[in-house]
Coordinates of C-alpha atoms in Angstrom, one line a residue:
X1 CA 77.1 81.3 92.0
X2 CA 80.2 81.9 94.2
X3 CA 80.5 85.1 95.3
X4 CA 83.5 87.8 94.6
X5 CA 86.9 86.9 95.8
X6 CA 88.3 89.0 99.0
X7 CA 91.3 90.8 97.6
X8 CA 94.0 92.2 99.8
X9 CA 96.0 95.1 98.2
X10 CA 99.7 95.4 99.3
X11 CA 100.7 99.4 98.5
X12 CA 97.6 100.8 97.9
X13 CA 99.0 104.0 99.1
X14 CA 101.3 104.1 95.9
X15 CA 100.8 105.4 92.4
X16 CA 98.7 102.6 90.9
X17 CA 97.8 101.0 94.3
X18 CA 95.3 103.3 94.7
X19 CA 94.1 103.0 91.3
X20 CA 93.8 98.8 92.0
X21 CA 92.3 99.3 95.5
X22 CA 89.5 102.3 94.1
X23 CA 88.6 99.5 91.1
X24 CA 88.9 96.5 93.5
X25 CA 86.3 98.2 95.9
X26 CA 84.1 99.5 93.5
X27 CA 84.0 95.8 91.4
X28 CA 82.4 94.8 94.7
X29 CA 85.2 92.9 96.0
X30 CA 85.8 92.9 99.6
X31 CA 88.6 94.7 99.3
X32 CA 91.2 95.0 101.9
X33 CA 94.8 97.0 102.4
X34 CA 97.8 96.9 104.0
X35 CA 98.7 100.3 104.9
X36 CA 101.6 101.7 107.4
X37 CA 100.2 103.6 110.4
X38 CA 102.2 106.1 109.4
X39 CA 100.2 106.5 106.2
X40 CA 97.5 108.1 108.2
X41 CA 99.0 110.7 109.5
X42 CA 100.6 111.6 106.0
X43 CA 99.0 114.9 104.4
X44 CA 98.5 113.3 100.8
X45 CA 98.5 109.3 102.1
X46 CA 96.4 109.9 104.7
X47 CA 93.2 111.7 102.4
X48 CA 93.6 108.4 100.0
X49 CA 93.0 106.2 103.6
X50 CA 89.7 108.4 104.6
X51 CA 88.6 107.7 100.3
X52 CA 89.6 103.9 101.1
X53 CA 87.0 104.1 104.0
X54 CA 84.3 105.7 102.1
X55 CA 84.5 102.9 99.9
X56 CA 84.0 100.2 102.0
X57 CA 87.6 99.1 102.3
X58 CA 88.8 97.0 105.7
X59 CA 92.2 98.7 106.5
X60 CA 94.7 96.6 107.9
X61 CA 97.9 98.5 110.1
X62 CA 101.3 96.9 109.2
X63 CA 103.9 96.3 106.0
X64 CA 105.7 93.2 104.2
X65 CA 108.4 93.3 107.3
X66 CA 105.8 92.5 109.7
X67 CA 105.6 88.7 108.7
X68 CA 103.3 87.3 111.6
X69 CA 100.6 89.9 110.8
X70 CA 100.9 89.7 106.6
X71 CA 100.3 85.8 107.0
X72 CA 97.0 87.3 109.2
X73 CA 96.1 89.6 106.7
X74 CA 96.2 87.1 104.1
X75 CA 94.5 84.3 105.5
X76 CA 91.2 86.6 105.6
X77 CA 91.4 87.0 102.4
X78 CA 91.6 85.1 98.8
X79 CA 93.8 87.2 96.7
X80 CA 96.7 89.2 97.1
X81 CA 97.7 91.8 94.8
X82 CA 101.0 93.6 95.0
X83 CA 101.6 96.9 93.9
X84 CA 104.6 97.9 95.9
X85 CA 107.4 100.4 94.6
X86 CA 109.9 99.6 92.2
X87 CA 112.3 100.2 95.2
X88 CA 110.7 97.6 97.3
X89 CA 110.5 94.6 94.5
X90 CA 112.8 92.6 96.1
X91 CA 110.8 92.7 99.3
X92 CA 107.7 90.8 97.6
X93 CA 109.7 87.6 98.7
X94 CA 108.2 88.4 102.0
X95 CA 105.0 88.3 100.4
X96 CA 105.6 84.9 98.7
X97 CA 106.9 83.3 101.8
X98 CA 103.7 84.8 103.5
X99 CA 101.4 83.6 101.2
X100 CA 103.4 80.1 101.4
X101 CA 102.8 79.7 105.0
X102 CA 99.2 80.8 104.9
X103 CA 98.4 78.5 102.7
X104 CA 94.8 79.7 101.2
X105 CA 95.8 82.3 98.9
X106 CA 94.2 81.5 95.3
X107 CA 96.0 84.0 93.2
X108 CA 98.6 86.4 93.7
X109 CA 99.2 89.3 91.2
X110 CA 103.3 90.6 92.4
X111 CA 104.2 93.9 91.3
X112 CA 104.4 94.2 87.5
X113 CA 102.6 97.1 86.2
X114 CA 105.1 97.7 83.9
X115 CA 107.2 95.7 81.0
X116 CA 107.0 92.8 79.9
X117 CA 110.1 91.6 81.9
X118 CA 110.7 88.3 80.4
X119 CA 110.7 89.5 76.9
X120 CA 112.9 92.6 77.4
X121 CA 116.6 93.6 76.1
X122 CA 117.5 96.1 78.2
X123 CA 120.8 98.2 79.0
X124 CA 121.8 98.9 82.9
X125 CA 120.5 99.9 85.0
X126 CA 116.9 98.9 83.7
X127 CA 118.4 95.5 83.4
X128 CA 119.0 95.2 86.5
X129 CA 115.4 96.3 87.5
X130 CA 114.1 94.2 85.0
X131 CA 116.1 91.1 86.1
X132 CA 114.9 91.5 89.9
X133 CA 111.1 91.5 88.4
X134 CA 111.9 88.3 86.8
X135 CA 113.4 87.0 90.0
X136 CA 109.9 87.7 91.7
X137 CA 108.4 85.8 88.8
X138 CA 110.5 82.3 89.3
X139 CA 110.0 82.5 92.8
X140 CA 106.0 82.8 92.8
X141 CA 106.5 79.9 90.7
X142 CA 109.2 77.8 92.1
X143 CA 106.8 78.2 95.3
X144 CA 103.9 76.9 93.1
X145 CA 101.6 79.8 94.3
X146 CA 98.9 80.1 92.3
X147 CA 99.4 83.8 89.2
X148 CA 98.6 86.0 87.2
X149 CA 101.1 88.2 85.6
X150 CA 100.1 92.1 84.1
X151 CA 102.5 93.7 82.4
X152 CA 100.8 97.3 81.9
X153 CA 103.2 99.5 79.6
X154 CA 103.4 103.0 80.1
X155 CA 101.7 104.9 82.5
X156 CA 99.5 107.3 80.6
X157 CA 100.3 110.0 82.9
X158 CA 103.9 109.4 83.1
X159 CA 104.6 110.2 79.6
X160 CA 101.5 111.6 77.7
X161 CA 101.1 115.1 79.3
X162 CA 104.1 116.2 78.2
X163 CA 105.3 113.4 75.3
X164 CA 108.4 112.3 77.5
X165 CA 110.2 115.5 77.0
X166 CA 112.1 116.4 80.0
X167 CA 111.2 119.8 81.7
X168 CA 107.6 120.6 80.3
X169 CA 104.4 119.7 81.6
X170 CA 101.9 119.9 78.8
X171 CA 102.5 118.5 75.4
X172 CA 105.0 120.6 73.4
X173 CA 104.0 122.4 70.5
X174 CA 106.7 124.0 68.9
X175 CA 109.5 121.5 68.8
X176 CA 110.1 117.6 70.5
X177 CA 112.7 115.6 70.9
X178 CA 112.3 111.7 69.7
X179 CA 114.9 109.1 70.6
X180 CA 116.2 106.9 68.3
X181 CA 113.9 106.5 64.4
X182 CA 110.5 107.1 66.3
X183 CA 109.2 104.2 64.7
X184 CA 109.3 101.7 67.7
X185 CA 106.1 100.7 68.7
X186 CA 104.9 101.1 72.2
X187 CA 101.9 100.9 74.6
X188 CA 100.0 103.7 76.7
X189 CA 97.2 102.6 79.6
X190 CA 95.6 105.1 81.7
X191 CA 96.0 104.2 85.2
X192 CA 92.6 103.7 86.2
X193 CA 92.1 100.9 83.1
X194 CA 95.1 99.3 84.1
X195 CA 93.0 99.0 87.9
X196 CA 89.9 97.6 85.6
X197 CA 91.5 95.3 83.4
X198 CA 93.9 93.9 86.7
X199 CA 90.6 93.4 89.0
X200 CA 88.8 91.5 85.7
X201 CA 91.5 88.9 85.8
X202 CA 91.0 88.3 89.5
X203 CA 88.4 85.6 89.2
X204 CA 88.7 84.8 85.7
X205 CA 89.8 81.0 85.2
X206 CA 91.4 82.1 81.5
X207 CA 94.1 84.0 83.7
X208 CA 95.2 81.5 85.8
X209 CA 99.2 81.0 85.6
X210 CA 99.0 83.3 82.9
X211 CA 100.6 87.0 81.9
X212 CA 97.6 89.2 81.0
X213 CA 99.5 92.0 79.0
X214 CA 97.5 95.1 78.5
X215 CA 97.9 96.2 75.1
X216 CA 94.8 97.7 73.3
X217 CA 95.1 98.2 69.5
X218 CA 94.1 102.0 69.6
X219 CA 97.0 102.5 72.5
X220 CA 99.5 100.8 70.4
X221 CA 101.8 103.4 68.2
X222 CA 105.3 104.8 67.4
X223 CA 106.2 108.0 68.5
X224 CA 106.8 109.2 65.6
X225 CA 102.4 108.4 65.0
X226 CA 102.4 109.7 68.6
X227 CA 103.6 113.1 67.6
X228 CA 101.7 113.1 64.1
X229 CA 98.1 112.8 66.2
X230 CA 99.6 115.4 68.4
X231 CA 100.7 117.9 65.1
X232 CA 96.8 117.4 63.9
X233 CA 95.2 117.9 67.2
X234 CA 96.7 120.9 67.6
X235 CA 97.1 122.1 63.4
X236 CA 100.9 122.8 63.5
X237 CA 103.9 120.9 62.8
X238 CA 106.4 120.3 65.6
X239 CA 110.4 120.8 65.1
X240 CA 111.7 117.3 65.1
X241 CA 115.4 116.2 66.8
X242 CA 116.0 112.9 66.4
X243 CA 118.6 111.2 69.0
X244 CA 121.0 108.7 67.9
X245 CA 121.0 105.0 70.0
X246 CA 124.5 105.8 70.2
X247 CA 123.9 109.2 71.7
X248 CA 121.0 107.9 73.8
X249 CA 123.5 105.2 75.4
X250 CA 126.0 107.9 76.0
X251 CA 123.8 109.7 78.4
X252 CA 122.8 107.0 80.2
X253 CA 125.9 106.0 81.0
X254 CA 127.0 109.6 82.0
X255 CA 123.3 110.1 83.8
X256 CA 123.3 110.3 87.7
X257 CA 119.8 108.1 89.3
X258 CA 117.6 108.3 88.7
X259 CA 117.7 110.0 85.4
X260 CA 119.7 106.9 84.2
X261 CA 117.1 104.4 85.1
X262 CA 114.1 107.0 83.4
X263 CA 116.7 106.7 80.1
X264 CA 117.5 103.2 80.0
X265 CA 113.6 102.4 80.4
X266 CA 112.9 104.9 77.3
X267 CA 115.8 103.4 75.0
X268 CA 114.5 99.6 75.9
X269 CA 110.7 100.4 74.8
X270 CA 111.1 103.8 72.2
X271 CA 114.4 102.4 70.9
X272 CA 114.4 98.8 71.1
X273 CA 110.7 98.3 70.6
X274 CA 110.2 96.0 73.8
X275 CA 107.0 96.2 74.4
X276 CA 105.6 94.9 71.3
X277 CA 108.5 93.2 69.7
X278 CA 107.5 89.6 70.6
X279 CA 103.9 87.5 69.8
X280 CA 101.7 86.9 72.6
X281 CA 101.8 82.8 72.5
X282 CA 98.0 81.5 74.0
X283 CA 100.4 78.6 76.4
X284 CA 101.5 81.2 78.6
X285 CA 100.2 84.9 77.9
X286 CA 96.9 87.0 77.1
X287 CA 95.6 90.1 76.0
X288 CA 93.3 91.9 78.2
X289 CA 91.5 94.4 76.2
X290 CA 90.8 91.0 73.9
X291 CA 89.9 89.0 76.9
X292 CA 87.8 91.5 78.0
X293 CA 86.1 93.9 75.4
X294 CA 83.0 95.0 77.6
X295 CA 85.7 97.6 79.5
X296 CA 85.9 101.1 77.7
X297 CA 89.3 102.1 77.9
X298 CA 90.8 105.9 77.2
X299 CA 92.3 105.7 73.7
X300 CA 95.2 107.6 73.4
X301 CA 93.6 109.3 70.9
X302 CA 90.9 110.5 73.7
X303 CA 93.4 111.5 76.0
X304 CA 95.3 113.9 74.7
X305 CA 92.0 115.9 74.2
X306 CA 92.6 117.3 77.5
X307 CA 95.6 118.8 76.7
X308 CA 94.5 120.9 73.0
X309 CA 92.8 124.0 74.8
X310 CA 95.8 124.7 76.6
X311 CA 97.0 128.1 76.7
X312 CA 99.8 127.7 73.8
X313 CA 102.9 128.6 75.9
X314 CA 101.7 127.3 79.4
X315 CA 103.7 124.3 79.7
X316 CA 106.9 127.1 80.2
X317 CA 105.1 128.6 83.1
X318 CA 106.5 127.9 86.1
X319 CA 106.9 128.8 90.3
X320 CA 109.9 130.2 91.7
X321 CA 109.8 129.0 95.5
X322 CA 112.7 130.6 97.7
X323 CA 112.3 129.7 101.1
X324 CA 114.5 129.7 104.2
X325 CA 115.7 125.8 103.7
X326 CA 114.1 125.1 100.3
X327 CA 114.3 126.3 96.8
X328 CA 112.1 124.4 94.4
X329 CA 111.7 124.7 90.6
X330 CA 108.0 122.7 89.3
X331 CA 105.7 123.3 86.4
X332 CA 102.5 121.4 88.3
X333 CA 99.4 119.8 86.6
X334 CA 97.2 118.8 89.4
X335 CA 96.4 115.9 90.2
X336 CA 99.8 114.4 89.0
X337 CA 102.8 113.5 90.5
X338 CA 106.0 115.0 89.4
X339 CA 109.6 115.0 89.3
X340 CA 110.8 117.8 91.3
X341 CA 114.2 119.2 91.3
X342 CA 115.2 120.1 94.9
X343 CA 117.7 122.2 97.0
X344 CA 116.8 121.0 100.6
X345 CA 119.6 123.0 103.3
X346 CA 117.6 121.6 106.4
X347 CA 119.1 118.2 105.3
X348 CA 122.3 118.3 106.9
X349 CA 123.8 115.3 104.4
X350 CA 123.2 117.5 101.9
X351 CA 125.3 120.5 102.8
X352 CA 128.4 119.6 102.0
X353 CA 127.7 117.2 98.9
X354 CA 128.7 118.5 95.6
X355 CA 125.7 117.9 94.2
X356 CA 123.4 119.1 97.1
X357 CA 120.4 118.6 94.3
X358 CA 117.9 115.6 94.5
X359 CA 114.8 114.9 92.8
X360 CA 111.7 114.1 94.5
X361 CA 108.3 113.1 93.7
X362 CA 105.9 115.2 94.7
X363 CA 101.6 115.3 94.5
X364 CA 100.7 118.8 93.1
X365 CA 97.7 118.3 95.4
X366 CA 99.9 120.0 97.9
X367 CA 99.6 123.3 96.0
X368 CA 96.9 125.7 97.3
X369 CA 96.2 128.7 95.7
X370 CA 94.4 130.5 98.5
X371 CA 93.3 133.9 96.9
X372 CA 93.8 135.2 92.9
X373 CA 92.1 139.0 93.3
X374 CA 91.8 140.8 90.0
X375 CA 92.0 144.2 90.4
X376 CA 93.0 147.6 89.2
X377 CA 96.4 148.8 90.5
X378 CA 96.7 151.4 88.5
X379 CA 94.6 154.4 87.6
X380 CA 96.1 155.1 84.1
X381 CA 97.6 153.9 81.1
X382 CA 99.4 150.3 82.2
X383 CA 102.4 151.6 80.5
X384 CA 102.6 155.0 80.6
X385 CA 99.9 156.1 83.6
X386 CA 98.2 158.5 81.8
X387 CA 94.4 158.3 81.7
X388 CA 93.0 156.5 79.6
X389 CA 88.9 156.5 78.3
X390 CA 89.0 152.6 78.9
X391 CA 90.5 152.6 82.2
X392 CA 86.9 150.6 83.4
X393 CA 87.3 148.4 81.5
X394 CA 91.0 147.9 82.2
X395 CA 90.3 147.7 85.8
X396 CA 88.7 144.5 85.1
X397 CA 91.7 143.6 83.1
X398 CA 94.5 144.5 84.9
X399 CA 95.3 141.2 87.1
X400 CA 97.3 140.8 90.5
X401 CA 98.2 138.1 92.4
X402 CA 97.1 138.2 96.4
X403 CA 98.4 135.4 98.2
X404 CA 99.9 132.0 97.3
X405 CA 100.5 129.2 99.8
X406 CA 102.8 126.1 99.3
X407 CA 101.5 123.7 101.3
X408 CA 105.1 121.6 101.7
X409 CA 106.6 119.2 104.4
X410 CA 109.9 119.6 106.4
X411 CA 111.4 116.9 108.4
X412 CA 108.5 115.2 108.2
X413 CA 105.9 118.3 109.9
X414 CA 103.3 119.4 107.7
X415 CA 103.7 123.3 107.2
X416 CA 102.5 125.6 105.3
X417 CA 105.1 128.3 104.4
X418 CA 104.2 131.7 102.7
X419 CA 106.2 132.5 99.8
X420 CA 108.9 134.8 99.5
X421 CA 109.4 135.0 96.1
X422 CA 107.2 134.0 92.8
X423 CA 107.4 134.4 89.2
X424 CA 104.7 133.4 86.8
X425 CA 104.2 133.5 82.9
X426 CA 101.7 132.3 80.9
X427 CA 100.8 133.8 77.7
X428 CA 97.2 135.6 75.7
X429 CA 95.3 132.9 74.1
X430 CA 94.5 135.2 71.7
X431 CA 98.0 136.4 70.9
X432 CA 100.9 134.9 72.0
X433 CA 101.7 138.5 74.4
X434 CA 103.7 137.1 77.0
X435 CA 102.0 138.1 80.8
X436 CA 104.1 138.4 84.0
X437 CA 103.1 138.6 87.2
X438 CA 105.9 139.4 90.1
X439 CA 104.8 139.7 94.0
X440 CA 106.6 139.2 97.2
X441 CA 104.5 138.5 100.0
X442 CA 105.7 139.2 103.7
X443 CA 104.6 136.4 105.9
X444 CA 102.9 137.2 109.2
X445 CA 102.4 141.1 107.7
X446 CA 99.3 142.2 105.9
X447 CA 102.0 144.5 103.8
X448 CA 102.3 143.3 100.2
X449 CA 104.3 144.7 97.7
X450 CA 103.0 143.6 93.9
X451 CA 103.4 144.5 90.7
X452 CA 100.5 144.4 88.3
X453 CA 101.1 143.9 83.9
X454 CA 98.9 144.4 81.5
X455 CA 99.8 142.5 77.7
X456 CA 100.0 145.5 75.1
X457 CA 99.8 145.3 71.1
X458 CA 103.2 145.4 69.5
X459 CA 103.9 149.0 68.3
X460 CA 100.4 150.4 69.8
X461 CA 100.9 150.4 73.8
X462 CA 97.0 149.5 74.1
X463 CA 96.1 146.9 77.0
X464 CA 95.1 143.3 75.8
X465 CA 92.2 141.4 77.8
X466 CA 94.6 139.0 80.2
X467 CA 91.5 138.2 82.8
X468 CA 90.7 135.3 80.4
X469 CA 94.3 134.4 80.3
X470 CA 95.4 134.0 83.6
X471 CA 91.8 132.5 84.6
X472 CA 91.5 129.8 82.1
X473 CA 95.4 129.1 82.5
X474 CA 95.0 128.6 86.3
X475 CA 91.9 126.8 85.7
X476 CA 93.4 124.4 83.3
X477 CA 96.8 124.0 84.6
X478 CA 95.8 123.9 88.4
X479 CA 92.3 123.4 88.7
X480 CA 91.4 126.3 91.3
X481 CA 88.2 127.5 90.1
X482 CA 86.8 127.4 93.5
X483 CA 89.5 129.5 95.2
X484 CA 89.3 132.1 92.2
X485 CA 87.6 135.3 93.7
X486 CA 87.0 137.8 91.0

């Protein structure tokens, strides 16, 4: 039996390249990546490079503008799969004209990982995205290099955590906005099944010069069953607003970028129905979770779980970051990336724009909650300041923040800065009392001013347990049990 086929990964620093590369190496491929040297020194790049290592994978130093050493790379290996940016997609013609000149390659996967782009019917600018996609396509052919095509859909994580509502970062539960009739049907893949089902197809004969389109039955749904499963898990019914197409088109037109392109995307699969508007015709396409029914992907279904013991108005809490050249405003999850609205004054260009805002995309890795100390600040009643017979027990109640460190980067140094300002709210899982917790911390000084709030009854002024609150909602939201000190 011939063994597995090498497989070099061309952005395996990006969003799903690290998904391919982790599956890739794991599958037992030799697995190989083309990463920038740069990537090493990179705070969040550079820890997915040491994981790359502890897998087994060969690094290789260089990018698609280094032509001599990508036709090196890719004669040591068998496969190429390319999961460059949506910003670089017309670059993967120095991939094909690599690959042409190296002359061994047995399959290469370009960057997809999205669409279906040759059975789309999209507005600008996605059509314009979507046409440069197809472009790649006819020129992996017209060069007769040997394919495999795989659309994925959505990105779970893009759109699931919050439902593709703008500004939240769990899953609403009082009221969502649908655009268009909701009853489009569309496609949701976790990321790391995506990985699986594209490293199947590597040395699968059935894929050859085929589009393996990754489309599971149980990911498959409108929004409008999108937000029903939601409304059970959760046992209420959401406020609906429904958004005209004409409405929808408006905005896109009036939208700066990349809002625009996030819009126009939405209105070809939610409106249109693109993703699942066509048959899948045996000559030329496949279906993977068909193809390959052995792999046990995350139903939709499955993965919204995560998001049902939530506290019920977390997804409004959110960090106020004032520093010197940088004012931020994020609600993170861990673990994803985000859209981050940014004021950056260090940036000169920026200064004298009239819109001196720009979004960004940021890990939430990069947030560190150093030290969350619950203590008593107060000897009394936490309204009043009278004694009170339970003051023991509201000791243990009464919460305060220490110290919070944003770990962010400024002209490209890594720095952590200490915060100047921050404002958080979350609310009692067991009541709906809203919490606040206000602090300024003075860097390089031990003296911190904080203030400390205890929930109360409405109408009785007695304390509610918050411990539980702010614990479980930092521990859900952020995922900093270990730096919790109680």
């Amino acid at each position: 039996m011939a063994g597995k086929s090498k497989i070099l990964i061309i952005g395996g620093t990006g969003y799903i390249g690290k998904f391919i590369v982790e599956a890739s190496a794991k599958a037992g491929h030799p697995t190989f990546a083309l990463v920038r040297e740069s990537a090493v020194s990179d705070p969040v790049k550079g820890k997915l490079v040491e994981n790359f290592k502890n897998l087994g994978v060969t690094l290789i130093h260089g990018d698609v503008d280094g032509h001599d050493n990508l036709v090196k790379a890719i004669k040591q290996v068998d496969v190429v799969i390319s999961a460059i940016g949506s910003m670089q997609i017309a670059d993967q013609t120095k991939i094909i004209a690599a690959i042409k000149e190296a002359g061994n390659v047995k399959r290469f996967f370009p960057s997809e990982f999205g669409m279906d782009v040759d059975h789309v019917n999209a507005v600008e600018p996605a059509k314009t995205a979507f046409a440069m996609k197809a472009q790649i396509r006819r020129a992996v052919e017209a060069a007769g290099i040997p394919y495999t095509y795989v659309p994925s859909n959505f990105f779970a994580a893009y759109f699931l955590p919050t439902l593709a509502q703008f500004g939240l970062s769990a899953p609403p539960r009082d009221k969502i906005t649908i655009l268009g009739d909701g009853n489009a049907k569309v496609v949701f893949n976790k990321e790391d099944d995506i990985a699986t089902f594209t490293i199947k197809a590597v040395d699968d004969a059935r894929t050859l010069n085929k589009t393996v389109l990754i489309k599971p039955p149980k990911n498959t749904c409108s929004f409008n069953e999108l937000v029903a499963l939601w409304e059970k898990k959760i046992g209420k019914t959401l406020e609906k607003t429904f958004v005209p197409e004409e409405k929808l088109l408006k905005d896109i037109q009036e939208s700066p970028i990349p809002i625009n392109i996030v819009l126009s995307i939405n209105h070809s699969a939610l409106v249109n129905g693109d993703m699942t508007n066509f048959e899948i015709d045996p000559s030329w396409g496949l279906e993977a979770s068909e193809l390959y029914p052995d792999v046990k992907y995350t139903t939709v279904e499955e993965y919204l779980d995560q998001f049902k013991s939530v506290c019920p108005r977390v997804n409004e809490a959110s960090i106020l970051v004032n520093l010197v050249d940088m004012l931020m405003a994020l609600s993170p999850i861990k673990g994803n990336s985000i859209l981050v609205l940014c004021r950056d004054w260090s940036n000169s260009s920026l200064r004298n724009t009239e819109l001196p805002f720009q979004f960004s995309r940021i890990n939430c890795t990069e947030i560190a909650l150093l030290s969350v100390d619950y203590r008593k600040k107060h000897s009394g009643h936490p309204v009043s300041g009278r004694p009170s017979e339970s003051s023991q027990r509201q000791q243990k109640q009464a919460c305060k923040v220490t110290c919070l460190t944003l770990k962010t980067r400024c002209n490209g140094t890594k720095r952590a800065a200490g915060l100047q300002f921050l404002w958080l709210n979350f609310y009692d899982l067991t009541g709906d009392n809203e919490v606040s917790w206000n602090f300024t911390h003075q860097t390089g000084s031990e003296k911190t001013c904080q203030k400390s709030l205890v929930p109360s009854d409405e109408g009785t002024g007695r304390a509610r347990p918050c411990r539980g609150t702010l614990e479980r909602a930092l521990t859900t939201r952020l995922g900093v049990s270990d730096h919790l000190t109680v």
